[in-house]
XYZ file of C-alpha atoms in Angstrom:
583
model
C 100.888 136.666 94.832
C 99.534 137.512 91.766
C 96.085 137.292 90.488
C 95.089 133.896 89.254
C 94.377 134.232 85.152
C 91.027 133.490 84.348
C 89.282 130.711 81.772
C 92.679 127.768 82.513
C 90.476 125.081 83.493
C 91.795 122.571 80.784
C 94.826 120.688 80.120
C 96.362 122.422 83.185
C 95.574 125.499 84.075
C 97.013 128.033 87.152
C 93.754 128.906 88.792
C 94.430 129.089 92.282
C 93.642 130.782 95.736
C 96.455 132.707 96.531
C 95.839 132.831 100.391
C 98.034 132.419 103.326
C 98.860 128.921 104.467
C 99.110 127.996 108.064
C 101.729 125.298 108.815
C 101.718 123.694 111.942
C 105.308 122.803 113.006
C 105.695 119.416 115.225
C 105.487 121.728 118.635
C 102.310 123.299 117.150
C 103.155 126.612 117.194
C 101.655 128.148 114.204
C 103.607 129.446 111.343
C 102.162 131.897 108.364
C 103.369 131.274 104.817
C 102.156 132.164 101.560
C 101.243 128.829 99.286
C 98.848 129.303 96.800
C 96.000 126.600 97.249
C 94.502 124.474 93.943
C 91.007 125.809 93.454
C 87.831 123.484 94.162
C 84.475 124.761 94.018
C 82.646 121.907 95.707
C 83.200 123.086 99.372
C 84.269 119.918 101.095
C 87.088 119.534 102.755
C 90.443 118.517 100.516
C 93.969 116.970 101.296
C 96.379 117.169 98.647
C 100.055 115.551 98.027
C 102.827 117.009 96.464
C 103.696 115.176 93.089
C 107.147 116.927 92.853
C 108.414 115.583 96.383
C 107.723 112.126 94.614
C 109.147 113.091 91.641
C 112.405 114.796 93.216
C 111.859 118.034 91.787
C 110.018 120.536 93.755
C 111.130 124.045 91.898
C 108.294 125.533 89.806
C 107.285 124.597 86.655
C 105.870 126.845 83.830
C 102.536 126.275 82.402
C 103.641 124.044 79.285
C 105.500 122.013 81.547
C 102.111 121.415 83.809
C 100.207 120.550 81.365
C 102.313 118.298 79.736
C 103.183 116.407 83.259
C 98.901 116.365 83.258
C 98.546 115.151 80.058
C 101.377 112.281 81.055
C 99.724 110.860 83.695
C 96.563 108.782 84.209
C 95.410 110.491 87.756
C 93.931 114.230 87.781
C 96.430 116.825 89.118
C 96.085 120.200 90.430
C 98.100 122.720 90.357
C 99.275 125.510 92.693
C 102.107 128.076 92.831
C 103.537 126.309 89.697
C 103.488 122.768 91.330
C 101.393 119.709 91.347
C 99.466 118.188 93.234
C 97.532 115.149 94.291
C 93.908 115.299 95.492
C 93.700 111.814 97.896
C 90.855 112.621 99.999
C 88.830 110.254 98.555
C 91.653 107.321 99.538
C 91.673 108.893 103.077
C 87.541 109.039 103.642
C 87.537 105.293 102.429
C 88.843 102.455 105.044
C 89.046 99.843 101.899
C 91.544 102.875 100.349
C 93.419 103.928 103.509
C 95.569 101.559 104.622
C 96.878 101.290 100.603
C 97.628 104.754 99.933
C 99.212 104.774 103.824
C 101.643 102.268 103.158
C 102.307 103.340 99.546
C 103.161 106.944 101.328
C 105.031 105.086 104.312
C 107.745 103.088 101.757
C 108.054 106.613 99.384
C 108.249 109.514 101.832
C 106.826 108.245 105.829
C 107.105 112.222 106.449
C 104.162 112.491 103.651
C 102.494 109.273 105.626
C 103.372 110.548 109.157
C 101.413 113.790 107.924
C 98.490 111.675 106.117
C 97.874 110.012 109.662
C 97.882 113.468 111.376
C 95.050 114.240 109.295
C 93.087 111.151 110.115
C 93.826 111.397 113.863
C 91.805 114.518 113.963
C 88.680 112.928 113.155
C 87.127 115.783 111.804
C 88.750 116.855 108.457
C 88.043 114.095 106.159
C 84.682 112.896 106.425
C 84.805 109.115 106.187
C 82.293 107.306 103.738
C 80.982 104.127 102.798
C 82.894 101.945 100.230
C 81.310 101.489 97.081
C 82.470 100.228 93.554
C 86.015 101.620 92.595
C 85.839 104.420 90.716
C 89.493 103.910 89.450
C 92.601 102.532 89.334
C 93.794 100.828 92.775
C 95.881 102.811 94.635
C 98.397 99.953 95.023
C 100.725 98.566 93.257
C 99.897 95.474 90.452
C 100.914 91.998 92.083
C 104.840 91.366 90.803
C 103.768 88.064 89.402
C 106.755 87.858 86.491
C 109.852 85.610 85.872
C 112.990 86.086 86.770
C 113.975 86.595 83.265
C 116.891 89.102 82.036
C 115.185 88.954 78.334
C 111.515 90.234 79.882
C 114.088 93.357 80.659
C 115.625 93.507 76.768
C 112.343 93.644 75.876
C 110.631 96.418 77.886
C 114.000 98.271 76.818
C 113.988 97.530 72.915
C 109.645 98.375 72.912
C 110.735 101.999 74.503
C 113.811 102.510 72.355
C 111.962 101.331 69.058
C 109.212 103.672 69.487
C 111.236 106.819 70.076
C 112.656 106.331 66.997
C 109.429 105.890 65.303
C 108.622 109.446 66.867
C 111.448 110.905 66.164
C 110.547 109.686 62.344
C 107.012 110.468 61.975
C 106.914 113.680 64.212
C 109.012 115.910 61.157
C 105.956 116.428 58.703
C 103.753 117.516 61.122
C 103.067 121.706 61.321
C 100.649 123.907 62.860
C 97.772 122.400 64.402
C 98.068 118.876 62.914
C 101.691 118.445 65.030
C 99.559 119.332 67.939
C 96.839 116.385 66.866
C 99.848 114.750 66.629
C 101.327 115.298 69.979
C 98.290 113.857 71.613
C 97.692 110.717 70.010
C 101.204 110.113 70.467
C 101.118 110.549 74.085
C 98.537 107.676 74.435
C 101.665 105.503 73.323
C 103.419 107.409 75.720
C 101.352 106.398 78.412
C 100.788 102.968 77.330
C 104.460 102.027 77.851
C 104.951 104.194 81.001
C 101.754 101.976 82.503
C 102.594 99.161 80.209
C 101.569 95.578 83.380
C 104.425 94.278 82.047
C 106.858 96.957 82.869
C 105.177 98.149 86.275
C 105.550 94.155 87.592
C 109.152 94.337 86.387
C 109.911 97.547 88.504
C 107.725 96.237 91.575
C 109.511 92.507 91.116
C 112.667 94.778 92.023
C 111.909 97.049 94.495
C 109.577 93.926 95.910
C 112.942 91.783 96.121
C 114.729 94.534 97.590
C 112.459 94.570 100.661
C 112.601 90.957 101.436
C 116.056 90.666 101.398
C 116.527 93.939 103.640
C 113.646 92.848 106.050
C 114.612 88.947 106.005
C 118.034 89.512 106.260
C 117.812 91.398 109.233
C 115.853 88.969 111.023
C 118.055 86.307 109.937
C 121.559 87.562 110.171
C 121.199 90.935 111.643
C 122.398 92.497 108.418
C 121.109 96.488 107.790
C 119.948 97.585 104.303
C 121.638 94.528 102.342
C 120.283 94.990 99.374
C 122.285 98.338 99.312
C 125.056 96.287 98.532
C 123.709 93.269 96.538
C 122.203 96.173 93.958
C 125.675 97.665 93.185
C 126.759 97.254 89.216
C 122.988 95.437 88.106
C 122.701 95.672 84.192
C 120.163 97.919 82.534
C 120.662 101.415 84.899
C 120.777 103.854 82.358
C 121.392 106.881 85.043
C 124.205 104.721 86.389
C 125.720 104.130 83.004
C 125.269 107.885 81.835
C 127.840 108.543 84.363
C 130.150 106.292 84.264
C 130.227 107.103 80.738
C 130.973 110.664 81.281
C 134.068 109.672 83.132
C 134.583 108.474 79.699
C 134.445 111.788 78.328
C 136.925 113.040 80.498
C 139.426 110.515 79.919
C 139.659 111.584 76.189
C 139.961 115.060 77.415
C 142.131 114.870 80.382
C 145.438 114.544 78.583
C 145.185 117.675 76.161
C 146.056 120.944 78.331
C 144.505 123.203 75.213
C 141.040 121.490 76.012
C 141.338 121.789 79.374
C 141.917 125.541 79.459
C 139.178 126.256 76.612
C 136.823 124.140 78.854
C 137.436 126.365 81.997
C 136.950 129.439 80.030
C 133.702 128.170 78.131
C 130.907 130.646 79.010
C 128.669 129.692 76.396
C 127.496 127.281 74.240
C 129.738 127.368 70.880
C 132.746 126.606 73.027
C 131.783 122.857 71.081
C 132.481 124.853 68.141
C 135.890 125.573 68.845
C 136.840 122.520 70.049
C 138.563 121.652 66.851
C 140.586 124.626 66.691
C 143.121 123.238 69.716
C 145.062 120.415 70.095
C 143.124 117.193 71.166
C 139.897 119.208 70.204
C 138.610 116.906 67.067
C 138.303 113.943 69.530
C 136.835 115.587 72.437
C 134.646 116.880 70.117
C 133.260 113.912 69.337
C 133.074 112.169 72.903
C 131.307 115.541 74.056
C 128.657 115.031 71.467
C 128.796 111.359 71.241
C 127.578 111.704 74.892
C 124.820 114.592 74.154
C 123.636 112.298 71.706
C 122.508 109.623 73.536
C 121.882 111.676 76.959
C 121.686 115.438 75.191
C 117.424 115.332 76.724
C 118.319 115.454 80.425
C 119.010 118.204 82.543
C 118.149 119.613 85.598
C 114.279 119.292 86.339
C 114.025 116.897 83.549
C 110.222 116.408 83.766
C 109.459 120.136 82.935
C 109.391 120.171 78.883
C 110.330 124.042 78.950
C 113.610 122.813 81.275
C 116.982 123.805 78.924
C 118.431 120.119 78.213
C 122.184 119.348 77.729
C 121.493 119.034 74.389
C 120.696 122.865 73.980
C 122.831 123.724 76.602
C 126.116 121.833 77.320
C 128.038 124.133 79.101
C 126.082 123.254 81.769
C 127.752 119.918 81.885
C 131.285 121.279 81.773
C 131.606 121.852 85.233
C 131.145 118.089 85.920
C 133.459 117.458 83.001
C 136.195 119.371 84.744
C 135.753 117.909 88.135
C 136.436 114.170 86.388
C 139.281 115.417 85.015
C 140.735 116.766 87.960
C 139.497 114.346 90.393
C 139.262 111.151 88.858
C 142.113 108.836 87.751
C 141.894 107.497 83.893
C 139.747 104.085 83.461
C 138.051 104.755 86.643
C 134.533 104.465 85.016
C 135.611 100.141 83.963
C 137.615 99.780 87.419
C 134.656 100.993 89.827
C 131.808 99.363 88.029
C 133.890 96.135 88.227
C 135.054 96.712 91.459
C 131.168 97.676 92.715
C 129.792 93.881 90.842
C 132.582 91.761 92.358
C 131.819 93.393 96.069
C 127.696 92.085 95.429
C 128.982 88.985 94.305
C 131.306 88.767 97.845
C 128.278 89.945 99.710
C 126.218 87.074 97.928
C 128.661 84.017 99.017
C 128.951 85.923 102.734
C 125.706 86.050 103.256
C 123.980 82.321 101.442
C 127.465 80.964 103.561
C 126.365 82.663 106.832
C 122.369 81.484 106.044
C 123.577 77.686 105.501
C 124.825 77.408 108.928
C 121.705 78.655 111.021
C 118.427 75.996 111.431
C 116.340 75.666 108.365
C 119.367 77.398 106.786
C 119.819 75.386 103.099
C 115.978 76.732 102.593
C 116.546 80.132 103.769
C 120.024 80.365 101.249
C 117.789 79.294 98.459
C 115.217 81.697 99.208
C 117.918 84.198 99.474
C 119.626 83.488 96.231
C 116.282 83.437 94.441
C 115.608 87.120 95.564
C 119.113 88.086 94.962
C 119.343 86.690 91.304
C 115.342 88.740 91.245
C 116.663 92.071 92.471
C 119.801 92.087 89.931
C 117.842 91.481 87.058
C 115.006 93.910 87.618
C 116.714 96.733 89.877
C 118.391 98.614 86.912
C 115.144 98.874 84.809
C 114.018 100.856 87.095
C 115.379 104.006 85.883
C 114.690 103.007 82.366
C 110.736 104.446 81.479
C 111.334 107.748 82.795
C 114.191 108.142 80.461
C 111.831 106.999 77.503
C 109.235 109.385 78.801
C 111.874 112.363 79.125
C 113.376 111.046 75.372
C 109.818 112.078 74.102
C 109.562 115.157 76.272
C 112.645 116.497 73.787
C 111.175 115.437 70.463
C 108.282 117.134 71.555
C 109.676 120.206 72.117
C 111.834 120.331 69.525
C 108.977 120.360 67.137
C 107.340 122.571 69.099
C 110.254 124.770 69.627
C 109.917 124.619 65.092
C 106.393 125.380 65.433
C 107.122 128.501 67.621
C 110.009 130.103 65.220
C 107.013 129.629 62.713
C 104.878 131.897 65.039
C 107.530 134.894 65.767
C 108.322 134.491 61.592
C 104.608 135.591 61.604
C 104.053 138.334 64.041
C 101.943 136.451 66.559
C 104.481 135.748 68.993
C 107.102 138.095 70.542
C 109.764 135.175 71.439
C 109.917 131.520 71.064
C 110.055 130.948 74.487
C 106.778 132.682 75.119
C 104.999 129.172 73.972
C 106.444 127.965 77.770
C 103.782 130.393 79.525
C 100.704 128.865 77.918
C 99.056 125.272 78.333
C 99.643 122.642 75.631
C 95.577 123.114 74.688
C 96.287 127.333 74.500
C 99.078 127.128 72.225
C 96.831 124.589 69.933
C 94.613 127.011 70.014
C 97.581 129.825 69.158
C 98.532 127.730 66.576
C 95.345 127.456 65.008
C 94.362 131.080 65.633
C 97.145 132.885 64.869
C 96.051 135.067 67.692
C 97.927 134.603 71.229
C 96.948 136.924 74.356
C 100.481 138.929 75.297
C 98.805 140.283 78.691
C 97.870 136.663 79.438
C 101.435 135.663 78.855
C 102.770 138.554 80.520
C 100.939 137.950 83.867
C 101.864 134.360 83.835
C 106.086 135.398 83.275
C 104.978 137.487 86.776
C 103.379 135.006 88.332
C 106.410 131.935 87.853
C 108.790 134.458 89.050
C 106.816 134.518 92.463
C 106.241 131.308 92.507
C 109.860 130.427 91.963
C 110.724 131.748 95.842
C 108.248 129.536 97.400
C 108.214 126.191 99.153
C 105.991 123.750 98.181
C 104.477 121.782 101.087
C 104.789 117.872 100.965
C 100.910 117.716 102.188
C 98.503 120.338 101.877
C 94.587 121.122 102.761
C 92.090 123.025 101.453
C 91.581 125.406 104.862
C 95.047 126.156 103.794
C 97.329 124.459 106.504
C 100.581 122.478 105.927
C 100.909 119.259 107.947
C 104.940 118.768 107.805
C 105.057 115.283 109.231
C 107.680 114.062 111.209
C 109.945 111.210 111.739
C 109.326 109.821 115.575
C 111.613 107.864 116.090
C 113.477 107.009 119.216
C 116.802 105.067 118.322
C 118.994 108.208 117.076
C 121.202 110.598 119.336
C 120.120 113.471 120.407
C 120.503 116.169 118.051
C 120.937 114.908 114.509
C 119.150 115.416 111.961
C 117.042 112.790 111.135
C 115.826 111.316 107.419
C 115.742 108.103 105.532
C 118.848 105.280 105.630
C 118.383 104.892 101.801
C 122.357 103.531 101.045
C 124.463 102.028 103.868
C 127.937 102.825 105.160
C 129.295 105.821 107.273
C 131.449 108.380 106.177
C 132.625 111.908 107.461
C 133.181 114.580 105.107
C 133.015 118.226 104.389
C 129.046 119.240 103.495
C 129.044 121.307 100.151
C 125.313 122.887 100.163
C 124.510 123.095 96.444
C 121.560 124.845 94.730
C 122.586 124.126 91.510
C 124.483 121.811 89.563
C 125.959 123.624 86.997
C 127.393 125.902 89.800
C 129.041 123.301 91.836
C 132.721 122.825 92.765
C 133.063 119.094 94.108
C 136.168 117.611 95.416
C 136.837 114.100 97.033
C 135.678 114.143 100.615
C 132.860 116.243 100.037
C 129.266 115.443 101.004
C 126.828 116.475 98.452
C 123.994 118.504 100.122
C 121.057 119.588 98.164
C 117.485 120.204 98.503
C 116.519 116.992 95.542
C 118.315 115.189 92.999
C 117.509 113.924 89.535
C 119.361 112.286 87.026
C 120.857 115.016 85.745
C 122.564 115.003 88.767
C 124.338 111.759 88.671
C 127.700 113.334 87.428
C 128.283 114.846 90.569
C 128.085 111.297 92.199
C 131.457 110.542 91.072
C 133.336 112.924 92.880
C 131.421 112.718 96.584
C 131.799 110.875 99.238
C 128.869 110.786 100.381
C 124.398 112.191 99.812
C 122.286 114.073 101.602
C 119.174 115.623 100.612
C 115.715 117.261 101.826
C 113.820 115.229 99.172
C 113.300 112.026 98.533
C 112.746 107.895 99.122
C 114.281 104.450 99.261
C 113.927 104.109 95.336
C 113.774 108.291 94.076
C 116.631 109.190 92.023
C 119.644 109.984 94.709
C 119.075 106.783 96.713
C 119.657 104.495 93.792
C 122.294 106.367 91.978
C 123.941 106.302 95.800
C 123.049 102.352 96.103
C 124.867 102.125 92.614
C 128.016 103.950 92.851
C 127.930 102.281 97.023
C 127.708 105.936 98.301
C 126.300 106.611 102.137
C 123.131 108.513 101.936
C 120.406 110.297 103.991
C 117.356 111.359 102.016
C 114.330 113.426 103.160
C 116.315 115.866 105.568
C 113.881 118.556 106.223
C 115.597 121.814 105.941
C 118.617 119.999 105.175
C 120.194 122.917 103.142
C 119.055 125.476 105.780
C 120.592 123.557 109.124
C 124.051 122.410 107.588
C 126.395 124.969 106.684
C 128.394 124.826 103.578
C 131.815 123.774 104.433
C 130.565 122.093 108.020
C 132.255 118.811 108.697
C 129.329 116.171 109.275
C 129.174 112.412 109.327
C 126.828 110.774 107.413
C 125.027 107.492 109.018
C 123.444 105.964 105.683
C 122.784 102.730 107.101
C 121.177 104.281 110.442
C 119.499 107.649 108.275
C 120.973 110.271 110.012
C 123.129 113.429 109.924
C 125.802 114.196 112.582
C 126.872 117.843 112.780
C 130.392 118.376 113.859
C 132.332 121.002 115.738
């Protein structure tokens, strides 16, 4: 790997060990990799936890993208090899800690947990210590004490949407080194809503109703994963309604043949430009950019600022344009959301019916229906902050996108995009310079290339070792592949293995098999059958999307993309989490 650049302490920096990593694989025969380790200087021992796994998106990021992730967040991160990273040996030396960050690891990723526990079994890595006063934020969740209320959810919504505007506003007089001043004050309000009480009790009130009713419901009635269906069609999910609303899109464009063809030819981005110029063009002109405008900040890898969004790149959404139009009848967007809430309301009445006849059983309904009217009012926000977060992100960079055409006009930088290779602190310091250091960039262009062909370890330790984790469990065949039961049902399809988005050709029948998902995935969710990916948890990106749209999933298949092979027939056991290869 190459050298770690000197003096990048702040704000995000990529000092690193480059050294070799030794995983230990579940039969413990060793395995040499090369994983660049985050740099400590203390010389205790350290166990660190990959942010991206959590965050379903595990590709490397360039240094502006770090640092802004860094500056997001309220916990130190490391980084290493272009990822992040989570230093938790503090949680792990103290026994009032543990069992918190154990079971916040166990509901999110239990191969993370499984590989936490491995740790502590040793005895001799993490050096346990006293409890004293907290020395920050618990690692827990706040208690969900909040009303079932729809209008808490309104308001958490309008707060986030009023403020971006008020950025987008303010954020167009500011230049050179005041827009960076800017920047930062303004992500203090950034943070303030993303850890606004208010809104974290409204997503754990969700996710919190979602595990009673799975957990009671089984005891009760014997019913797997309920809330699977009870969460289909819930107001609020913007991911959900971003793609239903690009079936929209494709219903305006499916009946004009000129649009069609100019679509499948598009190998740039101006083909918008020449929309107009064929029949049907004017108005799928305007639903194309109707939709950019009000989702034009996602794309692939969202939570990297330096990440080309739909907005600046929309061919990249043509391929999912296409497949709707081929694939999917017109008004299907209406018919399956409706279709999706009337099958949670028939699950409802089932199950309070089934509940009313067993002892106890008017209590246990009304218990039921109390967590069922909780879950549907508080499951769609969910997806809501991180879309006001990655809203921001593009205002941000947009401005700073201005700010770096201002820099090339003057001779200090080569190319806009070279403002992606330094730290958000470096480039204030570019802008107020005028001076930039092109070897500096230069080795740090080398260095992400490197980094892009690694894999980044869900748990890692300072002596350089990967601890994968495993699953251990004992009620699967023999010979699946094994990961979380994240949204129920069983299907059989044909497995598409899929790198990239933009490059994929989906039909009905296929499974969708990938190493993560994030939003900008979700138009691919309406031509599958079926999920299955190597990242992921009960509430990350693919498993609600899949809850949502009442797709069978299997998240957190390790090597996933590796074991099935593209066009293998497999069956896809959401409700049990596990894969079934075929012959």
């Amino acid at each position: 790997l190459p050298p770690a650049s000197p003096g990048l302490s702040r704000g995000g920096g990529l000092a690193a060990r480059a050294l070799i990593v030794l995983t230990i694989s579940p039969v413990n025969r060793p395995i040499t990799t090369p994983f660049p380790i985050p740099e400590t200087d203390d010389g205790e021992n350290h166990v660190y936890v990959s942010v991206g796994h959590a965050q379903m998106m595990t590709d490397a990021m360039k240094p502006l993208g770090l640092s802004f992730w860094q500056l997001t967040t309220t916990r130190p991160m490391l980084d290493a090899g272009g990822r992040l990273f989570v230093d938790v040996t503090d949680e792990l030396a103290s026994p009032a800690k543990r069992a918190g960050l154990l079971e916040v690891m166990g509901r999110g990723d239990p191969l993370v947990r499984d590989a936490l526990q491995t740790i502590l079994d040793r005895g001799d890595f993490v050096r346990q210590r006293p409890d004293s006063a907290p020395s920050g934020p618990p690692v827990g969740p706040p208690p969900a004490t909040i009303e079932t209320d729809p209008a808490i959810v309104e308001e958490l919504i309008e707060r986030i949407q009023a403020s971006v505007t008020t950025l987008r506003r303010d954020i167009q007089a500011k230049t050179g080194p005041s827009l960076f001043d800017f920047i930062l004050d303004d992500l203090q309000e950034l943070k303030r809503l993303l850890f606004d009480p208010r809104s974290s009790q409204a997503i754990m009130a969700g996710m919190e109703a979602a595990w009673w009713l799975n957990e009671q419901l089984q005891a009760w009635l014997g019913e797997k994963n309920v809330a699977d269906t009870l969460t289909q069609s819930v107001p609020h999910n913007v991911t959900a309604e971003m793609g239903l609303e690009l079936l929209g899109v494709a219903d305006v464009i499916r009946p004009h043949p000129g649009v069609v063809a100019l679509l499948h030819d598009a190998e740039d981005d101006d083909f918008l430009d020449r929309l107009p110029k064929v029949e049907g063009g004017v108005e799928s002109e305007q639903a194309i950019r109707g939709f950019l405008e009000r989702y034009g900040m996602r794309c692939v890898g969202e939570i990297d600022i330096t990440r080309p969004r739909w907005g600046e790149r929309p061919s990249a959404l043509v391929p999912a344009i296409l497949a709707n139009v081929d694939n999917v009848e017109p008004g299907t967007a209406q018919r399956r959301f409706d279709h999706a809430r009337l099958e949670a309301a028939r699950k409802e009445q089932e199950l309070l019916t089934r509940l009313r006849s067993l002892p106890g059983g008017d209590q246990k309904a009304d218990e039921t229906k109390r967590m069922i009217d909780r879950v549907r009012t508080f499951a769609g926000y969910r997806e809501y902050p991180k879309y006001g977060m990655v809203c921001r992100y593009f205002v941000y960079k947009q401005a700073l996108l201005r700010e770096a055409e201002r820099l090339v006009e003057a001779g200090v930088l080569g190319d806009e995009e070279d403002i992606f290779f330094l730290t958000f602190h470096e480039l204030h310091d570019v802008a107020r310079t005028n001076v930039v250091d092109d070897e500096l960039i230069g080795r740090r262009k080398d260095a992400f290339a490197s980094y892009q062909a690694l894999t980044p370890p869900r748990v890692l330790t300072s002596d350089g070792e990967v601890v994968p984790g495993a699953y251990r469990r004992h009620d699967v065949p023999a010979g699946v592949l094994v990961g979380l039961a994240v949204s129920a049902g069983t299907v059989e399809g044909t497995a598409r293995v899929v790198a990239d988005m933009a490059q994929a050709e989906l039909g009905p029948g296929d499974v969708l098999v990938t190493a993560y998902t994030d939003p900008s995935w979700t138009p691919a969710f309406l031509t599958i059958t079926a999920l299955v990916t190597e990242v992921g948890g009960p509430m990350t990106h693919g498993a609600v999307i899949a809850r949502e749209y009442g797709l069978p999933a299997v998240v957190g298949v390790q090597d996933a993309t590796r074991l099935i092979r593209d066009g293998q027939r497999i069956r896809v056991h959401g409700t049990d989490g596990y894969v079934e290869l075929l012959p």
